[in-house]
Coordinates of C-alpha atoms in Angstrom, one line a residue:
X1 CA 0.0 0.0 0.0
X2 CA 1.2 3.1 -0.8
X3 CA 2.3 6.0 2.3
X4 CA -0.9 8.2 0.8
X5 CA -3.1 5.6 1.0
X6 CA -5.5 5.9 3.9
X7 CA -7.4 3.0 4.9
X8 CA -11.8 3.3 4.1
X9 CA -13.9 4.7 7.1
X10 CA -15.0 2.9 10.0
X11 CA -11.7 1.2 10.5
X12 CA -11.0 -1.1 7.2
X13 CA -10.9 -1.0 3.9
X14 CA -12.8 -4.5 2.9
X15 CA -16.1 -4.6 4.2
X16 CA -19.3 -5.2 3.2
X17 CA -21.6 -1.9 3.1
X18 CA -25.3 -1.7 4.2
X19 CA -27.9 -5.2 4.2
X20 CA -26.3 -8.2 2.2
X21 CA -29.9 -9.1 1.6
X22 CA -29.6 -6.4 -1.2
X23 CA -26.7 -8.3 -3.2
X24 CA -28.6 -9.5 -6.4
X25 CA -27.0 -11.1 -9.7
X26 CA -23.7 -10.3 -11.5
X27 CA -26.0 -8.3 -14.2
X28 CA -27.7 -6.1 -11.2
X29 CA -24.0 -5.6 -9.9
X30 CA -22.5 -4.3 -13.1
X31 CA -25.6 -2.0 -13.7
X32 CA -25.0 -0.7 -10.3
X33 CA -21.7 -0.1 -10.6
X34 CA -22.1 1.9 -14.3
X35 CA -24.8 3.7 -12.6
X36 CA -21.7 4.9 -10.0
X37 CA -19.2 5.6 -12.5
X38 CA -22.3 8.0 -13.9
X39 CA -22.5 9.4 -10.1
X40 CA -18.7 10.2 -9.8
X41 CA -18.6 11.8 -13.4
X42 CA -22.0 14.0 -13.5
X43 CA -22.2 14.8 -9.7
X44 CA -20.2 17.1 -7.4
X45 CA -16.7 15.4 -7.9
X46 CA -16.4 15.0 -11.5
X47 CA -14.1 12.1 -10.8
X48 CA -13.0 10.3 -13.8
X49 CA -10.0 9.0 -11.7
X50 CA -11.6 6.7 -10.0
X51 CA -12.2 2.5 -11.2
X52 CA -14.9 0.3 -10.0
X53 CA -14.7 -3.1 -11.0
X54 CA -16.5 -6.0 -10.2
X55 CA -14.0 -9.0 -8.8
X56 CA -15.5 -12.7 -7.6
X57 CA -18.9 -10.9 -6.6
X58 CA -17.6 -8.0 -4.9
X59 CA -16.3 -4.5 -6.3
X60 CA -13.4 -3.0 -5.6
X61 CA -13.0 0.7 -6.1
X62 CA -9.2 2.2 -6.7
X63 CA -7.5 5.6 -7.7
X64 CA -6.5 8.6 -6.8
X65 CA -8.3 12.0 -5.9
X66 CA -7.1 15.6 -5.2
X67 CA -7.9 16.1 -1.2
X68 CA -9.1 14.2 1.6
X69 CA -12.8 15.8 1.2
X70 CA -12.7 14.4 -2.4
X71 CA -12.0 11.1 -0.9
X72 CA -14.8 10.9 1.7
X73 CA -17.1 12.4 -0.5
X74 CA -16.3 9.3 -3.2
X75 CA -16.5 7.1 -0.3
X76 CA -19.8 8.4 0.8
X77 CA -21.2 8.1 -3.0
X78 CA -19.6 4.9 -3.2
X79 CA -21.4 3.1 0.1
X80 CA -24.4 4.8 -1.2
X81 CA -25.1 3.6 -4.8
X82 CA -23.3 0.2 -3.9
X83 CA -25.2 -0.4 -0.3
X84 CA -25.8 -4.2 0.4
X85 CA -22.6 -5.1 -2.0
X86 CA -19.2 -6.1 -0.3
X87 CA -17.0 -3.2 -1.3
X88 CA -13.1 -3.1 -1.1
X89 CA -11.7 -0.1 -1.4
X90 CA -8.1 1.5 -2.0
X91 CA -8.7 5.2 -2.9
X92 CA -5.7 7.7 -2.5
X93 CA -5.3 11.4 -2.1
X94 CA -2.3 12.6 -4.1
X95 CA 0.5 14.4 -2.6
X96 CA 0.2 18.0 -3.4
X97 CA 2.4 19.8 -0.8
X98 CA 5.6 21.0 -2.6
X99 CA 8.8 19.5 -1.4
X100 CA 10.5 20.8 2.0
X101 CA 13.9 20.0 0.5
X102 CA 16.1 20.9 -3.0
X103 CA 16.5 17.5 -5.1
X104 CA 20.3 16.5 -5.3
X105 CA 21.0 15.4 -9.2
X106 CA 23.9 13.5 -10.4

């Protein structure tokens, strides 16, 4: 894992998210999952950064986003269009600051 990556709320990263009962077929889990990648790209975060796949009956959702606000809000859509699905996430926030020291070259 990479030193940016922060684990998923509510203390781990591979969970399952709202009532199991809710799980369906394969077909109802990729339509879900198009219907999130529609979320992320027409709602609030315009995140096109972002992959949701489906893997062994679960989805796992990786990339990278700009802040840690972008990263709870994609959480938060996440859990929400994919409730009752186990989700496993690994979403980073990039580095941004600048460096605190000069880059020695060869």
């Amino acid at each position: 894992m990479s030193p940016f990556a922060q684990p998923a709320s509510g203390g781990g990263a591979d969970r399952p998210t709202g009532d199991a009962g809710h799980a369906g077929d394969a077909g109802n889990i990729e339509y879900r999952v198009a219907h999130l990648h529609d979320r992320l790209a027409a709602e609030e975060l315009a995140e096109l950064g972002v992959r949701a796949e489906v893997r062994a009956g679960s989805v796992v959702v990786t990339g990278t986003v700009p802040s840690a606000e972008c990263r709870e809000t994609l959480l938060r859509t996440v859990h929400e269009e994919l409730a009752g699905l186990a989700v496993h996430t690994d979403v980073q926030v990039a580095e941004t600051a600048s460096p605190d020291h000069a880059e020695d070259l060869p």
